[in-house]
Tab-separated table of C-alpha atoms in Angstrom:
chain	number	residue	atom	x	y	z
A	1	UNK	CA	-17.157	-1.740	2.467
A	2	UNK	CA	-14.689	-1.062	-0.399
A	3	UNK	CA	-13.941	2.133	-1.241
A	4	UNK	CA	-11.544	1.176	-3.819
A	5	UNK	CA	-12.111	-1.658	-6.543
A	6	UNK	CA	-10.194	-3.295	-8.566
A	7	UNK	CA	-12.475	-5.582	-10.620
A	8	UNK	CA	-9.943	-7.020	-12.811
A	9	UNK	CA	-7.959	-9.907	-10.061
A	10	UNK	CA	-5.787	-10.645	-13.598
A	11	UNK	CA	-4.914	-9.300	-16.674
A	12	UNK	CA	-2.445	-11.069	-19.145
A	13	UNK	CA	-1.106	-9.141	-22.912
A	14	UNK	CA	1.395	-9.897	-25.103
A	15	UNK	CA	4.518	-7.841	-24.992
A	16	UNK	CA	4.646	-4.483	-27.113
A	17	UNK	CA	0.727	-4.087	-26.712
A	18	UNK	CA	-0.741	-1.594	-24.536
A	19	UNK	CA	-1.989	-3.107	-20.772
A	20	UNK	CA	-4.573	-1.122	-19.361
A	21	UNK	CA	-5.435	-1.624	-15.627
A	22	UNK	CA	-9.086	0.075	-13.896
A	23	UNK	CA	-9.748	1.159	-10.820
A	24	UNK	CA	-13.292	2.607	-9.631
A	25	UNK	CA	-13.765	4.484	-5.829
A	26	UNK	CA	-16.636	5.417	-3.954
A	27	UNK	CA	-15.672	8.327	-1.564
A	28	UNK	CA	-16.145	11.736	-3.554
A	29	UNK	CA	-13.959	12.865	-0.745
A	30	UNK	CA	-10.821	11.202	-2.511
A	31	UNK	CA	-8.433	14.261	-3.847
A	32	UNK	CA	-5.308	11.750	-4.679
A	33	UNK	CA	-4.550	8.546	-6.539
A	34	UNK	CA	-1.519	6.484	-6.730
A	35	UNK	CA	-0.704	3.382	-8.768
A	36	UNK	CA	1.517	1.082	-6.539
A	37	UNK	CA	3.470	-2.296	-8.521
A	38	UNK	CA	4.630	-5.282	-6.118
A	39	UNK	CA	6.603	-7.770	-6.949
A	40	UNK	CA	6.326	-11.274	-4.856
A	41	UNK	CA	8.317	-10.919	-1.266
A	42	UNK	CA	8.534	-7.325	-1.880
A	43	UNK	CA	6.551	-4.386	-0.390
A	44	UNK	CA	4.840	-1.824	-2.673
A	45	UNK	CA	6.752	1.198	-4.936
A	46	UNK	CA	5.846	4.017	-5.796
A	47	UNK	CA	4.865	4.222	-9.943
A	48	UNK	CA	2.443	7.170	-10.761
A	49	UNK	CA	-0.352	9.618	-9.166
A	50	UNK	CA	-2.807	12.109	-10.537
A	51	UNK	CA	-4.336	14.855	-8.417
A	52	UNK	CA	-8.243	14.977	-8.569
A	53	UNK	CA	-7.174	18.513	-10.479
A	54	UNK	CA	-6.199	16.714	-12.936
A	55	UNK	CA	-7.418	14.175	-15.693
A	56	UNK	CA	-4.083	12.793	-16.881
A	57	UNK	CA	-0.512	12.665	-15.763
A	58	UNK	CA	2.235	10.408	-18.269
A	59	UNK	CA	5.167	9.527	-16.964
A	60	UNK	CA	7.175	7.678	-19.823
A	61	UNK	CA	5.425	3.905	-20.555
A	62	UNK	CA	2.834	5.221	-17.652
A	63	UNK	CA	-0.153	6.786	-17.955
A	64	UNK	CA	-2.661	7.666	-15.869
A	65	UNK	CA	-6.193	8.670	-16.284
A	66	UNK	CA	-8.684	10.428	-14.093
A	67	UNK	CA	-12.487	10.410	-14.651
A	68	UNK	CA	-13.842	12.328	-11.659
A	69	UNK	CA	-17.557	12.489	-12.930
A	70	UNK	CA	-17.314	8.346	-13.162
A	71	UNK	CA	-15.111	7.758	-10.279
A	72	UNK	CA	-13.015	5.613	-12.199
A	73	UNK	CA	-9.161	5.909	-13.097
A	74	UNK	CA	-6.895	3.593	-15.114
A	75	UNK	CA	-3.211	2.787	-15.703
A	76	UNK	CA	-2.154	2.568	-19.072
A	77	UNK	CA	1.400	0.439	-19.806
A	78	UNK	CA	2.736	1.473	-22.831
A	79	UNK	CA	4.434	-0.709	-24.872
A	80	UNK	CA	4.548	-3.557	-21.897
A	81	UNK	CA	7.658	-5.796	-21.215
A	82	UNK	CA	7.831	-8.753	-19.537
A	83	UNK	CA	9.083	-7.145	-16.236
A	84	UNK	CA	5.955	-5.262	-16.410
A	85	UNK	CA	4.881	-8.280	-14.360
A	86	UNK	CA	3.469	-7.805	-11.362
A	87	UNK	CA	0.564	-7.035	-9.278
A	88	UNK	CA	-0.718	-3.304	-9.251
A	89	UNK	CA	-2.710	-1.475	-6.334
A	90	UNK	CA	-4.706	1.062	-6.688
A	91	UNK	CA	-4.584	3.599	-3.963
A	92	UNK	CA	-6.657	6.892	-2.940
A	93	UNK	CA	-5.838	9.369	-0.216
A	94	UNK	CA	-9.013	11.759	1.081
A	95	UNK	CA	-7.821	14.815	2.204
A	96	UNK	CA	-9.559	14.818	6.000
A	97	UNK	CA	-8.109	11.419	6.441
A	98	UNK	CA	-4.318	11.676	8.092
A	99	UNK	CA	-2.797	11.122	4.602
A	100	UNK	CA	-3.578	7.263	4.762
A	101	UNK	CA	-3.751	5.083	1.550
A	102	UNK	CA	-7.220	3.561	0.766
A	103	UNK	CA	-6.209	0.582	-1.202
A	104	UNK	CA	-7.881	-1.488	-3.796
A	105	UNK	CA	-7.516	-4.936	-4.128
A	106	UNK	CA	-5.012	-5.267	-6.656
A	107	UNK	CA	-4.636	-6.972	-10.333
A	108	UNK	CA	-2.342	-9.418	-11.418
A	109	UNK	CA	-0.482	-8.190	-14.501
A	110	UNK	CA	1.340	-10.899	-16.933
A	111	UNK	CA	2.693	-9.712	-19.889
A	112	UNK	CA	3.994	-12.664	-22.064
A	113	UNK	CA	7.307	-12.760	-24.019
B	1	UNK	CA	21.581	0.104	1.244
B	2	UNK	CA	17.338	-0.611	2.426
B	3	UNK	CA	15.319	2.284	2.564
B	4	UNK	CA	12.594	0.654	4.784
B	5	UNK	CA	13.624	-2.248	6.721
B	6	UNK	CA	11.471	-4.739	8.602
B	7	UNK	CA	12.637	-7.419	11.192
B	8	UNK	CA	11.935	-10.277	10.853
B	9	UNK	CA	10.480	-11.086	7.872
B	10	UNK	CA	8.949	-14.803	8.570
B	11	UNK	CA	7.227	-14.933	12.425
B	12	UNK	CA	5.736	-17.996	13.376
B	13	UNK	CA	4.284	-18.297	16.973
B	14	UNK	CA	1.336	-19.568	18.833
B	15	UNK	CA	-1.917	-18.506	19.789
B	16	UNK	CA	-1.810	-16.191	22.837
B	17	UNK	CA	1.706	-15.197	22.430
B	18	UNK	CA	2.726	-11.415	22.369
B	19	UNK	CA	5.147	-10.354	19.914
B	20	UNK	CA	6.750	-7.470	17.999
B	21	UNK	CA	8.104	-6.488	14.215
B	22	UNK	CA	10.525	-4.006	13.837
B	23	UNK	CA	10.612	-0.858	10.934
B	24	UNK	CA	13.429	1.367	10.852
B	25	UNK	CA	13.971	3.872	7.553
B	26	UNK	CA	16.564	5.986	6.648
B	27	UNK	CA	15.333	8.209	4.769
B	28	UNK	CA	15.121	10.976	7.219
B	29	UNK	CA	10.906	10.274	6.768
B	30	UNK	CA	8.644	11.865	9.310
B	31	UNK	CA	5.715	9.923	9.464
B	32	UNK	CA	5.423	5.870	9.470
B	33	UNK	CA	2.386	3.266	8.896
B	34	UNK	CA	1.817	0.452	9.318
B	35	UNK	CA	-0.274	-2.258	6.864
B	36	UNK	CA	-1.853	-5.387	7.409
B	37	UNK	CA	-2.303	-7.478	4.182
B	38	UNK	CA	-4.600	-10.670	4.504
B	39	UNK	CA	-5.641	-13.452	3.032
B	40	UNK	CA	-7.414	-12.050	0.215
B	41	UNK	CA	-4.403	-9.692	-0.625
B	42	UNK	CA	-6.194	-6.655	0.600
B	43	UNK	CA	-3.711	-4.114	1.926
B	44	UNK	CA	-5.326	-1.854	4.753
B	45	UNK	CA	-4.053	0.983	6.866
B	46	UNK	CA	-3.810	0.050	10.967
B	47	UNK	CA	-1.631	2.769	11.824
B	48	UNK	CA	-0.323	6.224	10.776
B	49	UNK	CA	1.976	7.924	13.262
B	50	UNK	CA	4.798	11.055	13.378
B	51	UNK	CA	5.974	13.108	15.972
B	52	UNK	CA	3.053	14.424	17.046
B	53	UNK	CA	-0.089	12.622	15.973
B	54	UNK	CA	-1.184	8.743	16.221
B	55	UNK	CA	-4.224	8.233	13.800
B	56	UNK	CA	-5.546	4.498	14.443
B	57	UNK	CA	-7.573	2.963	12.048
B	58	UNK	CA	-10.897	1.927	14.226
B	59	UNK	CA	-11.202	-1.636	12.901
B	60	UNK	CA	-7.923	-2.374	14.469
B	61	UNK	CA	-7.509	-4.362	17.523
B	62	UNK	CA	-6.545	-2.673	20.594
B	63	UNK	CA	-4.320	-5.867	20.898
B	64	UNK	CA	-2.000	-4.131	18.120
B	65	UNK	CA	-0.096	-1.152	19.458
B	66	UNK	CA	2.879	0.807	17.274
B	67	UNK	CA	5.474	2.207	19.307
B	68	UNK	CA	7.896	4.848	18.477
B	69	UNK	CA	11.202	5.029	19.880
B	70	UNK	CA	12.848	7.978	17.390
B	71	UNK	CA	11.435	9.128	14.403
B	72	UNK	CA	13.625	6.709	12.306
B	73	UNK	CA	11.628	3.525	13.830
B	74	UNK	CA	7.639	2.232	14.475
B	75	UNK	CA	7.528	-0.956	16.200
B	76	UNK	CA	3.987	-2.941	16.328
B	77	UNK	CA	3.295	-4.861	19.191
B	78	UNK	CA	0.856	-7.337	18.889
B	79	UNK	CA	-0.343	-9.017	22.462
B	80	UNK	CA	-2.417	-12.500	22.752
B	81	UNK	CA	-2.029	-13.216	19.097
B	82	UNK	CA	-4.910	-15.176	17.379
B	83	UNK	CA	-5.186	-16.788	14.053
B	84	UNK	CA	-7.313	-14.093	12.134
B	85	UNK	CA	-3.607	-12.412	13.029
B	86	UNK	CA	-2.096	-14.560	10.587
B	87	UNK	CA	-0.973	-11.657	7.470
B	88	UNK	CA	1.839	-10.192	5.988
B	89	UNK	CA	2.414	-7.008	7.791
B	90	UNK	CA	3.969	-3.958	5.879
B	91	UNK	CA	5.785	-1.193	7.308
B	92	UNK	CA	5.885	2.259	5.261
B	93	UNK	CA	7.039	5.685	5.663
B	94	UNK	CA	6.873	9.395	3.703
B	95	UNK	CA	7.694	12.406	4.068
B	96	UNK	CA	5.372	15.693	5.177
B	97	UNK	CA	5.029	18.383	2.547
B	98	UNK	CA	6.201	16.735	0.029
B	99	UNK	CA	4.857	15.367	-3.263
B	100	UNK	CA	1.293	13.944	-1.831
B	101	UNK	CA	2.029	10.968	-0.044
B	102	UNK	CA	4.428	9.242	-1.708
B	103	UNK	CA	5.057	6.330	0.495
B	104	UNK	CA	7.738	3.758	0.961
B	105	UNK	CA	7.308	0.250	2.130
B	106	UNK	CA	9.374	-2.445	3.452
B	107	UNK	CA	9.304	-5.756	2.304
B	108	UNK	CA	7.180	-7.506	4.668
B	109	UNK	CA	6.703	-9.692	7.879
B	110	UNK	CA	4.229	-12.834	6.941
B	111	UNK	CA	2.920	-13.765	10.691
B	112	UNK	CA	2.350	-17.042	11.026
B	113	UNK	CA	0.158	-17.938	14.203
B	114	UNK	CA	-0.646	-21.347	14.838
């Protein structure tokens, strides 16, 4: 049973245009999301995360949206470059559950030259 | 200089075998986890673990075992490996009290068991 989606496997945009990645959960009990970016051979880093508090946090190119009434959040890549390329996880952290990352299943992000 | 470090990062070995992958960070973290990513590219959680508390994740094997030596390291032992074992295995680490969880990974063991 997944508790995080990611519906979109791939997304591909041109470079300069705005990519926008969605995520939907299931647990109400979720109080903390993270966007993660991995690069082939590579393990996960860190990009951007939004409290349940809140409905948006920006963090330069990065934005992230919160929609706690729809359980859905997105990433929004602003303009996108090329090594904007990779795949992005959603993650989710409930608050009576050690701190572990729920994970969703991750998109494929191309952004063409 | 690697944050999170994972040895080795290709593992190929045969059905029954036990074996182990190594995380070490250095970034003075407090609590480590392990990840198991499989075929489909799902990551999920097998392990989180710090000095004082071991929270398993119940879909995992009692086969796989993490194993703490300092706070610095988690090894995962893995005994009579099958092939549903086959996955790239992350190792991560964060921080307590800090910004919410920010977690670090390594770069990845891909098991191979044949």
């Amino acid at each position: 049973d997944q508790q995080v989606k990611q519906n979109s496997p791939s997304l591909s945009v041109q470079e300069g245009r705005i990519s926008i990645l969605n995520c939907d959960y299931t647990n109400s009990m979720f109080d903390y999301f993270l966007w993660y970016k991995k690069y082939p051979a590579e393990g996960p880093t860190f990009l951007i995360s939004i409290s349940s508090i809140k409905d948006k946090n920006e963090d330069g190119r990065f934005t992230v949206f919160l929609n706690k009434s729809a359980k859905h959040l997105s990433l929004h890549i602003v303009p996108s470059q090329p090594g904007d390329s990779a795949v992005y996880f959603c993650a989710a952290i409930s608050n009576n559950a050690g701190n572990m990352l729920t994970f969703g299943g991750g998109t494929r992000l191309m952004v063409k030259p | 200089d690697t944050a999170v470090s994972q040895t080795p990062k290709y593992l190929v070995t045969q059905m029954g075998n036990d074996k182990s992958i190594k995380c070490e960070q250095n970034l003075g973290h407090d609590t480590m986890y392990w990840y198991k990513q499989d075929s489909k590219k799902f990551l999920k959680i097998m392990f989180s673990y710090n000095n004082k508390e071991l929270i398993i994740n119940e879909t995992v094997p009692n086969r796989f075992s993490p194993k703490s030596p300092d706070k610095a390291h988690l090894n995962l032992h893995i005994n009579s490996l099958e092939l549903g074992d086959s996955a790239v295995y992350f190792c991560a680490s964060s921080l307590a009290g800090t910004t919410k969880n920010i977690q670090y990974f390594g770069a990845g063991t891909r098991l191979s068991v044949l």
